[in-house]
Amino acid sequence: MFELALGEMLWGRRAVFMAVAAAVPVLLALGLRLAFASGSATIVVNGQHLSPETMFGTAISLLYLRFIVPALGVYYGTSMIADEIEDKTITYLFVRPMRRGAIVLGKYLAYLVCVLAAVLPSAALVFVVMVPLASMGPLVETFVRHLEQIAVGIAAYGAVFVLAGVTFKRPLVGGLIFVFGWEPIAAALPGYVARLTVAHYLQGGIADGIGLVLASIGAVLLAMRTIEQREYVLEQ
Amino acid sequence: MIVATEHLSKWYGEVSGLNDVTVTVPEGVTGLLGPNGAGKSTFMKLVTGQLRPSTGSVRIFGEPIWGNPAQYRRLGFCPEQDAFYTNMTGREWIEALAGLHGMDGDSSRAAATRALDAVDLLDAADRKIGGYSKGMRQRIKLAQAIAHDPALLILDEPLSGMDPLMRRRTIRLIKEWARAGKTVVVSSHILHEIEAMTSNILLMHNGRIVAEGNVHQIRALIDEHPHRVWIRAEDPQAVARLLLSGDEVSSVKFDEGAVIVETARPDAFYTRLTSLAASGEAGAIEEVTSPDDNLQAVFSYLVKE
């Protein structure tokens, strides 16, 4: 199932989105680097020139963790099973001698492998392009921490939305509202509301990261259980 | 018995899809005949474990099917829906699905080649499924159902959209599978098709089995009703002209790229159409389908609606 899902991820119609999501930050970084090098661009915040190192951190936080990772999670997570149901191809998988949960697991693992393989090198390239060689040494630890955050984010958003995909009929719209509506609003609200988001734990400490990984495993297991028990009536 | 259902019912919310069906399917070919909406597909989805019975039970080879994936080693299913991974080639798709039966690379390649050969698709095996004609898509669906050599085949409207030659070949194939010891349950809304494969028929209407076994009486009733056939062809005018030269056809009408023929003698008509397709006299005959309104009329009569 993993191999079949991997093929679909790499060569299916949705692969373009992944390629664009991985390439755009690198192109932006290249553009900025060229602009800085030629002296035609500077970014000033509170009277201070923003260093490329700070800009790298901002790119990870705003571009990857707030946009690309959740967007990929919603896009692929919700479609893993929902697309098969909508296209009515799920029938071919349901009549094979394997537990239905294996379909979810195989697809989720294929998603993890593909998206990690596309996004982590993209972030690494952004680092290489934006941060001058001389400044890289002290930033390696931060860079690795950012890669960990991205990896955990990919796992967590994918798990949440694969669960949504097996549970709800049209999960994409709800998923988009969650990541681009609810998460920014909740983060701005006082109190404990922010804890009802993935982003909150993603930007927390190691304990939060471990918690998020465990929650992701839980969500995938729940998705596997849901597809085992749920009946999918394909519309004629 | 290979398939046995007891008081099997299926409800979609408040709509009844299948109503208290108790039936057994023996070895060989069994035809499931009924108009659209009769419950054929619901029955097949229950028998293949895709749907859970609302009440009653389904047993395949003596064991329940719902939640029992091991049963799929012995079962092949060809669904009605025209759904595929269109970006894959026929061979890749069959190999991938054979792989889900636990076959390794070499075995799944060999199984795919055998299955593609059986449905006469080896030449097109390395083309994307998205570029297949309707008839080829029907055949690739059959190939995925037989690739793992199952003992029980459930085929939902497998002949729909095939050209006359492929229909004849597929009917022969189904009979060969039965002779080789497989059990085949095949659905259709065209009695002529089912009769060509078997005399063991289950008649369905409104979610119930209304008759089982011998269908001679039904056949006589069907023949009293004009039978309409829609034929998409390279040259519909030539097809119409040649068909009208015989006495099997009572009227013709033209549709976009197709001709709609009415006949009171479907057997003779289909024989003639197959010869016409084989001779190529009227160009290529690409697709043949039969609306089920004639069968609907017979069923309405049978159940005294």
XYZ file of C-alpha atoms in Angstrom:
541
model
C 0.000 0.000 0.000
C 2.901 2.292 0.827
C 4.408 1.791 -2.637
C 1.109 2.420 -4.417
C 0.500 5.556 -2.344
C 4.051 6.739 -2.931
C 3.545 6.456 -6.691
C 0.292 8.409 -6.430
C 1.993 11.107 -4.312
C 4.918 11.466 -6.688
C 3.157 11.167 -10.027
C -0.436 12.113 -9.218
C -2.063 15.422 -10.062
C -1.342 16.796 -6.585
C 2.449 16.417 -6.895
C 2.678 19.841 -8.541
C 1.485 21.522 -5.358
C 4.274 19.882 -3.366
C 6.897 20.910 -5.923
C 5.647 24.501 -5.885
C 5.526 24.582 -2.074
C 9.141 23.403 -1.929
C 10.467 25.604 -4.721
C 8.850 28.976 -3.961
C 10.737 29.673 -0.681
C 14.039 28.793 -2.352
C 13.307 31.141 -5.243
C 12.264 33.881 -2.823
C 15.463 33.358 -0.842
C 17.546 33.503 -4.014
C 15.830 36.718 -5.046
C 16.412 38.325 -1.659
C 20.016 37.193 -1.535
C 20.681 38.671 -4.968
C 18.935 41.891 -3.986
C 20.978 42.167 -0.777
C 24.206 41.373 -2.584
C 23.617 44.060 -5.154
C 22.709 46.508 -2.404
C 19.380 47.246 -4.050
C 17.377 46.034 -1.044
C 17.517 46.372 2.725
C 14.849 45.564 5.269
C 14.674 47.856 8.270
C 12.654 47.039 11.381
C 12.553 49.603 14.222
C 15.503 51.424 12.667
C 17.640 48.260 12.559
C 18.722 46.483 9.379
C 17.340 42.961 9.400
C 20.141 40.453 9.048
C 19.861 37.466 6.661
C 20.054 35.212 9.738
C 16.998 36.871 11.274
C 15.262 36.683 7.940
C 15.931 32.962 7.792
C 14.271 32.510 11.182
C 11.323 34.590 9.999
C 11.061 32.563 6.791
C 10.901 29.331 8.790
C 8.368 30.702 11.233
C 6.066 32.558 8.857
C 6.537 30.812 5.534
C 7.099 27.200 6.542
C 5.450 26.705 9.931
C 2.522 29.081 9.452
C 1.829 28.466 5.788
C 3.595 25.699 3.844
C 3.509 22.932 6.470
C -0.170 23.420 7.454
C -1.164 23.885 3.801
C 0.549 20.646 2.768
C -0.938 18.880 5.791
C -4.467 19.992 4.895
C -4.058 19.409 1.184
C -2.598 15.913 1.387
C -4.017 14.788 4.728
C -7.641 15.429 3.813
C -7.244 14.005 0.325
C -5.544 10.712 1.240
C -8.826 8.864 1.685
C -11.374 11.494 0.637
C -10.019 11.545 -2.935
C -10.286 7.770 -3.210
C -13.870 7.974 -2.011
C -14.779 10.860 -4.290
C -13.123 9.184 -7.290
C -14.686 5.853 -6.243
C -11.300 4.136 -6.509
C -11.464 3.146 -2.818
C -13.434 0.063 -3.939
C -10.296 -1.433 -5.485
C -8.455 -1.077 -2.170
C -11.290 -2.299 0.035
C -11.508 -5.644 -1.804
C -7.901 -6.643 -1.061
C -6.776 -9.013 1.692
C -5.512 -6.350 4.071
C -7.093 -4.464 6.913
C -8.582 -1.145 5.869
C -6.399 0.529 8.470
C -3.367 -0.474 6.391
C -4.647 1.809 3.625
C -4.531 4.785 5.987
C -1.145 3.827 7.402
C 0.406 3.218 3.965
C -0.888 6.510 2.630
C 0.169 8.445 5.711
C 3.703 7.035 5.576
C 3.920 7.848 1.851
C 2.804 11.395 2.642
C 5.450 11.692 5.378
C 8.248 10.426 3.147
C 7.295 12.603 0.166
C 6.581 15.818 2.022
C 9.626 15.499 4.302
C 11.782 14.768 1.247
C 10.464 17.889 -0.470
C 10.245 20.387 2.393
C 13.334 19.652 4.515
C 15.782 20.070 1.598
C 13.855 23.207 0.617
C 14.354 24.679 4.114
C 18.010 23.621 4.059
C 18.502 25.360 0.725
C 16.860 28.518 2.073
C 19.340 28.392 4.977
C 22.301 27.962 2.635
C 21.124 30.733 0.349
C 20.160 33.283 2.994
C 22.769 32.834 5.689
C 26.328 33.869 4.821
C 28.889 31.098 5.156
C 30.708 32.872 7.985
C 27.511 33.086 10.068
C 26.420 29.486 9.579
C 28.454 27.886 12.385
C 26.648 29.414 15.380
C 23.284 28.994 13.647
C 23.525 25.269 12.964
C 21.812 24.349 16.233
C 18.942 26.747 15.498
C 18.755 25.424 11.950
C 18.465 21.826 13.165
C 15.785 22.879 15.661
C 13.841 24.509 12.809
C 14.101 21.347 10.724
C 12.767 19.355 13.697
C 9.846 21.761 14.022
C 9.071 21.425 10.333
C 9.262 17.623 10.487
C 7.006 17.428 13.549
C 4.628 19.918 11.927
C 4.373 17.815 8.779
C 3.667 14.711 10.860
C 1.126 16.477 13.089
C -0.889 18.357 10.480
C -0.929 15.275 8.235
C -2.195 13.105 11.092
C -4.915 15.565 12.140
C -6.178 15.903 8.597
C -6.022 12.237 7.646
C -8.292 11.692 10.649
C -10.564 14.461 9.356
C -10.441 12.847 5.900
C -11.761 9.486 7.078
C -14.329 11.060 9.386
C -15.944 13.864 7.392
C -17.408 13.930 3.912
C -15.835 17.181 2.648
C -12.871 17.758 4.935
C -10.829 20.205 2.834
C -12.889 23.325 3.531
C -13.008 22.617 7.268
C -9.257 21.978 7.233
C -8.500 25.261 5.509
C -10.713 27.118 7.982
C -8.862 25.408 10.847
C -5.334 26.261 9.731
C -5.866 29.664 8.180
C -8.826 30.856 10.252
C -8.906 29.225 13.639
C -5.156 28.858 14.316
C -4.184 32.541 13.801
C -7.249 33.731 15.745
C -6.673 31.305 18.612
C -2.991 32.256 18.798
C -3.986 35.890 19.283
C -6.563 35.173 21.989
C -5.542 35.321 25.623
C -5.682 32.329 27.966
C -5.632 28.680 27.047
C -7.415 28.897 23.710
C -4.113 28.702 21.799
C -3.656 25.203 23.198
C -6.406 24.089 20.858
C -4.072 24.535 17.900
C -1.218 22.507 16.433
C 0.873 25.659 15.957
C 1.004 26.297 19.714
C 2.755 23.006 20.446
C 4.917 23.302 17.357
C 6.472 26.487 18.646
C 6.821 25.201 22.195
C 9.662 23.264 23.818
C 10.860 19.680 23.443
C 8.118 18.351 25.704
C 5.494 19.959 23.460
C 7.221 18.454 20.415
C 7.177 14.968 21.929
C 3.558 15.472 22.924
C 2.732 16.444 19.371
C 4.442 13.351 17.951
C 2.493 11.146 20.365
C -0.733 12.948 19.492
C 0.043 12.421 15.795
C 0.485 8.687 16.347
C -2.796 8.696 18.255
C -4.584 10.529 15.436
C -3.305 8.074 12.822
C -4.353 5.097 14.975
C -7.787 6.670 15.425
C -8.040 7.224 11.656
C -7.149 3.541 11.109
C -9.827 2.475 13.564
C -12.392 4.806 12.000
C -11.904 3.464 8.477
C -12.152 -0.124 9.788
C -15.546 0.525 11.326
C -17.057 3.100 9.040
C -19.109 2.246 5.987
C -18.482 4.352 2.889
C -21.442 4.559 0.551
C -20.173 5.682 -2.840
C -22.648 7.906 -4.633
C -23.814 6.474 -7.962
C -22.870 -22.919 -1.070
C -20.364 -20.346 -2.205
C -22.456 -17.304 -1.296
C -25.331 -17.402 1.167
C -27.410 -14.527 2.456
C -30.094 -14.720 5.114
C -32.789 -12.085 5.519
C -30.323 -9.584 4.174
C -31.494 -5.974 4.155
C -29.742 -2.700 3.574
C -31.086 0.737 4.354
C -29.543 4.015 3.277
C -31.103 6.245 5.893
C -34.809 5.831 5.211
C -34.329 4.435 1.714
C -34.338 0.680 1.295
C -31.586 -0.641 -0.961
C -32.180 -4.327 -0.333
C -35.100 -5.942 1.408
C -35.015 -9.283 3.232
C -33.047 -11.261 0.680
C -32.388 -14.908 1.456
C -30.519 -16.564 -1.356
C -27.757 -19.054 -2.088
C -25.381 -18.959 -5.002
C -24.040 -22.295 -6.221
C -20.878 -22.961 -8.228
C -20.884 -21.892 -11.861
C -22.306 -18.711 -13.332
C -25.249 -16.971 -11.706
C -26.837 -14.011 -13.441
C -28.260 -11.166 -11.416
C -30.835 -9.494 -13.591
C -32.879 -6.405 -12.894
C -33.475 -2.847 -14.014
C -31.448 0.049 -12.657
C -32.292 0.693 -9.017
C -33.371 -2.926 -8.486
C -30.702 -3.430 -5.820
C -28.147 -5.388 -7.867
C -25.203 -3.164 -6.972
C -26.240 -2.991 -3.318
C -26.427 -6.783 -3.250
C -22.976 -7.039 -4.798
C -21.480 -4.482 -2.412
C -22.889 -6.422 0.533
C -21.589 -9.704 -0.849
C -18.137 -8.173 -1.366
C -18.080 -6.710 2.153
C -18.013 -3.090 1.097
C -21.275 -2.418 2.900
C -22.368 -3.727 6.274
C -25.818 -5.351 6.340
C -28.492 -3.362 8.183
C -30.048 -6.686 9.157
C -29.378 -10.294 8.182
C -26.102 -11.872 7.172
C -23.819 -12.600 4.236
C -21.471 -15.569 4.199
C -18.849 -16.328 1.552
C -17.379 -19.826 1.614
C -19.170 -20.229 4.942
C -17.588 -17.208 6.608
C -18.759 -13.624 7.070
C -17.240 -11.081 4.722
C -17.619 -7.746 6.533
C -14.411 -7.019 8.468
C -12.825 -10.268 7.276
C -10.130 -9.191 4.774
C -8.649 -12.703 4.409
C -11.751 -13.557 2.359
C -10.525 -11.288 -0.445
C -7.818 -13.807 -1.331
C -10.635 -15.905 -2.810
C -12.762 -13.098 -4.168
C -12.404 -10.817 -7.189
C -14.702 -7.860 -7.766
C -15.310 -5.829 -10.905
C -17.292 -2.729 -9.904
C -19.771 -0.914 -12.081
C -18.250 2.525 -11.618
C -15.887 3.857 -14.246
C -13.160 4.809 -11.743
C -9.398 4.434 -12.113
C -5.977 5.836 -11.327
C -5.882 7.405 -14.759
C -2.243 8.480 -14.552
C -1.076 4.853 -14.274
C -0.650 2.458 -17.172
C -2.851 -0.608 -17.271
C 0.089 -2.835 -16.371
C 1.238 -0.656 -13.466
C -2.265 -0.613 -12.041
C -2.820 -4.371 -12.219
C 0.652 -5.032 -10.796
C 0.063 -2.613 -7.929
C -3.281 -4.205 -7.059
C -1.798 -7.711 -7.366
C 0.908 -6.507 -4.975
C -1.807 -5.766 -2.416
C -2.499 -9.522 -2.420
C 0.966 -10.048 -1.014
C 2.596 -11.012 -4.319
C 6.228 -10.030 -4.771
C 7.435 -8.087 -7.809
C 7.956 -11.065 -10.128
C 4.683 -12.747 -9.162
C 2.640 -9.565 -9.547
C 4.244 -8.889 -12.934
C 3.407 -12.412 -14.086
C -0.129 -12.180 -12.672
C -0.681 -8.835 -14.408
C 0.542 -10.198 -17.739
C -1.755 -13.243 -17.438
C -4.758 -11.097 -16.544
C -4.098 -8.539 -19.282
C -3.688 -11.326 -21.806
C -6.956 -12.913 -20.702
C -8.882 -9.698 -21.384
C -6.968 -9.041 -24.612
C -5.280 -5.879 -23.346
C -1.614 -6.819 -23.590
C -1.078 -4.485 -26.541
C -2.393 -1.503 -24.595
C -0.888 -2.549 -21.244
C 1.760 0.159 -21.231
C -0.586 2.991 -22.123
C -2.107 5.302 -19.485
C -5.568 4.171 -18.405
C -6.750 7.754 -18.899
C -6.386 7.225 -22.659
C -8.387 3.967 -22.763
C -11.741 3.673 -24.514
C -14.833 2.685 -22.511
C -14.512 -0.926 -23.645
C -10.838 -1.052 -22.662
C -11.643 0.404 -19.259
C -14.239 -2.321 -18.759
C -11.614 -4.922 -19.630
C -8.956 -3.488 -17.343
C -11.505 -3.654 -14.512
C -12.009 -7.333 -15.307
C -8.237 -7.845 -15.355
C -7.820 -6.447 -11.823
C -10.591 -8.765 -10.631
C -8.955 -11.936 -11.995
C -5.249 -11.139 -11.517
C -5.013 -12.960 -8.169
C -6.891 -15.995 -9.547
C -9.866 -15.882 -7.157
C -12.352 -18.719 -6.750
C -15.310 -16.333 -6.673
C -15.840 -13.479 -9.119
C -18.449 -10.794 -8.602
C -18.907 -8.764 -11.780
C -21.160 -5.716 -11.772
C -22.368 -4.913 -15.315
C -19.074 -6.081 -16.888
C -20.308 -5.930 -20.481
C -21.578 -2.374 -20.342
C -19.955 -0.217 -23.022
C -18.103 -3.046 -24.764
C -18.239 -3.463 -28.525
C -20.009 -6.588 -29.864
C -16.825 -8.570 -30.462
C -15.477 -7.889 -27.006
C -18.851 -8.713 -25.498
C -18.800 -12.078 -27.208
C -15.230 -12.668 -26.088
C -15.966 -11.635 -22.497
C -19.030 -13.863 -22.346
C -16.855 -16.736 -23.551
C -14.249 -15.834 -20.937
C -16.811 -15.846 -18.129
C -18.038 -19.268 -19.236
C -14.440 -20.508 -19.358
C -13.844 -19.301 -15.800
C -16.924 -21.198 -14.694
C -15.736 -24.339 -16.509
C -12.387 -23.936 -14.744
C -14.203 -24.256 -11.425
C -14.731 -20.616 -10.515
C -18.010 -19.252 -9.290
C -19.148 -16.133 -11.112
C -21.956 -13.793 -10.118
C -22.594 -11.365 -12.932
C -25.148 -8.573 -13.048
C -26.834 -6.987 -16.018
C -30.074 -5.321 -16.995
C -30.005 -7.169 -20.304
C -31.472 -10.660 -20.267
C -29.886 -11.499 -23.588
C -26.409 -10.987 -22.095
C -27.129 -13.039 -19.008
C -28.762 -15.813 -20.991
C -25.658 -16.102 -23.132
C -23.703 -16.980 -19.987
C -26.062 -19.003 -17.841
C -29.583 -20.209 -17.243
C -29.213 -19.769 -13.503
C -30.697 -16.356 -12.895
C -31.740 -14.262 -9.930
C -34.308 -11.652 -10.869
C -34.280 -8.531 -8.748
C -36.774 -5.757 -8.473
C -37.193 -3.035 -5.860
C -34.554 -4.537 -3.588
C -36.041 -8.023 -3.601
C -35.360 -11.278 -5.404
C -38.585 -11.798 -7.344
C -37.624 -15.003 -9.104
C -34.813 -17.557 -9.184
C -33.704 -20.208 -11.615
C -35.466 -20.869 -14.919
C -36.307 -17.815 -16.933
C -38.064 -19.113 -20.017
C -41.314 -17.435 -19.092
C -39.549 -14.159 -18.411
C -37.750 -14.541 -21.675
C -41.034 -14.877 -23.539
C -42.291 -11.715 -21.874
C -39.142 -9.836 -22.729
C -39.443 -10.829 -26.350
C -42.942 -9.360 -26.456
C -41.491 -5.968 -25.637
C -39.444 -4.083 -28.197
C -35.807 -4.023 -27.261
C -33.821 -0.811 -27.785
C -30.085 -0.811 -28.469
C -27.818 2.244 -28.661
C -24.837 1.763 -30.976
C -21.974 4.233 -31.246
C -20.183 3.679 -34.523
C -17.691 5.218 -36.882
C -20.426 5.449 -39.524
C -23.882 5.254 -37.901
C -25.687 5.691 -41.243
C -23.933 2.674 -42.736
C -24.724 0.604 -39.626
C -28.390 1.610 -39.845
C -28.584 0.882 -43.573
C -27.086 -2.584 -43.201
C -29.172 -3.476 -40.161
C -32.383 -2.351 -41.878
C -31.638 -4.644 -44.789
C -32.385 -7.587 -42.463
C -35.730 -8.283 -40.784
C -34.525 -8.172 -37.159
C -34.811 -4.413 -36.830
C -38.168 -2.693 -36.629
C -36.985 0.930 -36.503
C -33.884 3.115 -36.268
C -33.244 6.617 -34.905
C -30.050 8.631 -35.026
C -28.315 10.094 -32.009
C -25.064 12.097 -31.942
C -22.492 9.711 -33.491
C -24.795 6.789 -32.777
C -27.840 4.931 -33.971
C -30.682 3.703 -31.750
C -32.249 0.510 -32.984
C -35.504 -1.123 -31.934
C -35.873 -4.861 -32.311
C -38.406 -7.476 -31.286
C -35.888 -10.266 -31.840
C -32.858 -9.402 -29.709
C -31.130 -12.774 -30.195
C -31.160 -12.584 -33.965
C -30.315 -8.901 -33.830
C -27.236 -9.341 -31.618
C -25.993 -12.210 -33.777
C -26.304 -10.001 -36.843
C -24.667 -7.029 -35.092
C -21.717 -9.176 -34.040
C -21.242 -10.424 -37.623
C -21.455 -6.848 -38.842
C -18.791 -5.743 -36.368
C -16.560 -8.681 -37.288
C -16.853 -8.038 -41.024
C -16.095 -4.322 -40.668
C -18.603 -3.684 -43.473
C -20.011 -0.614 -41.742
C -16.757 0.601 -40.189
C -15.896 0.268 -36.523
C -18.684 -0.334 -34.013
C -17.336 1.279 -30.890
C -19.895 0.854 -28.154
C -23.186 -0.918 -27.615
C -25.531 -0.326 -24.714
C -29.124 -1.163 -24.086
C -31.387 1.057 -22.013
C -33.344 -0.983 -19.526
C -36.786 0.468 -20.146
C -37.934 -2.741 -21.869
C -36.844 -4.799 -18.875
C -38.441 -2.270 -16.538
C -41.725 -2.776 -18.391
C -41.484 -6.532 -17.939
C -40.714 -6.192 -14.245
C -43.588 -3.796 -13.780
C -45.809 -6.415 -15.388
C -44.347 -9.207 -13.237
C -44.861 -7.410 -9.968
C -48.244 -6.079 -11.103
C -47.313 -2.426 -10.636
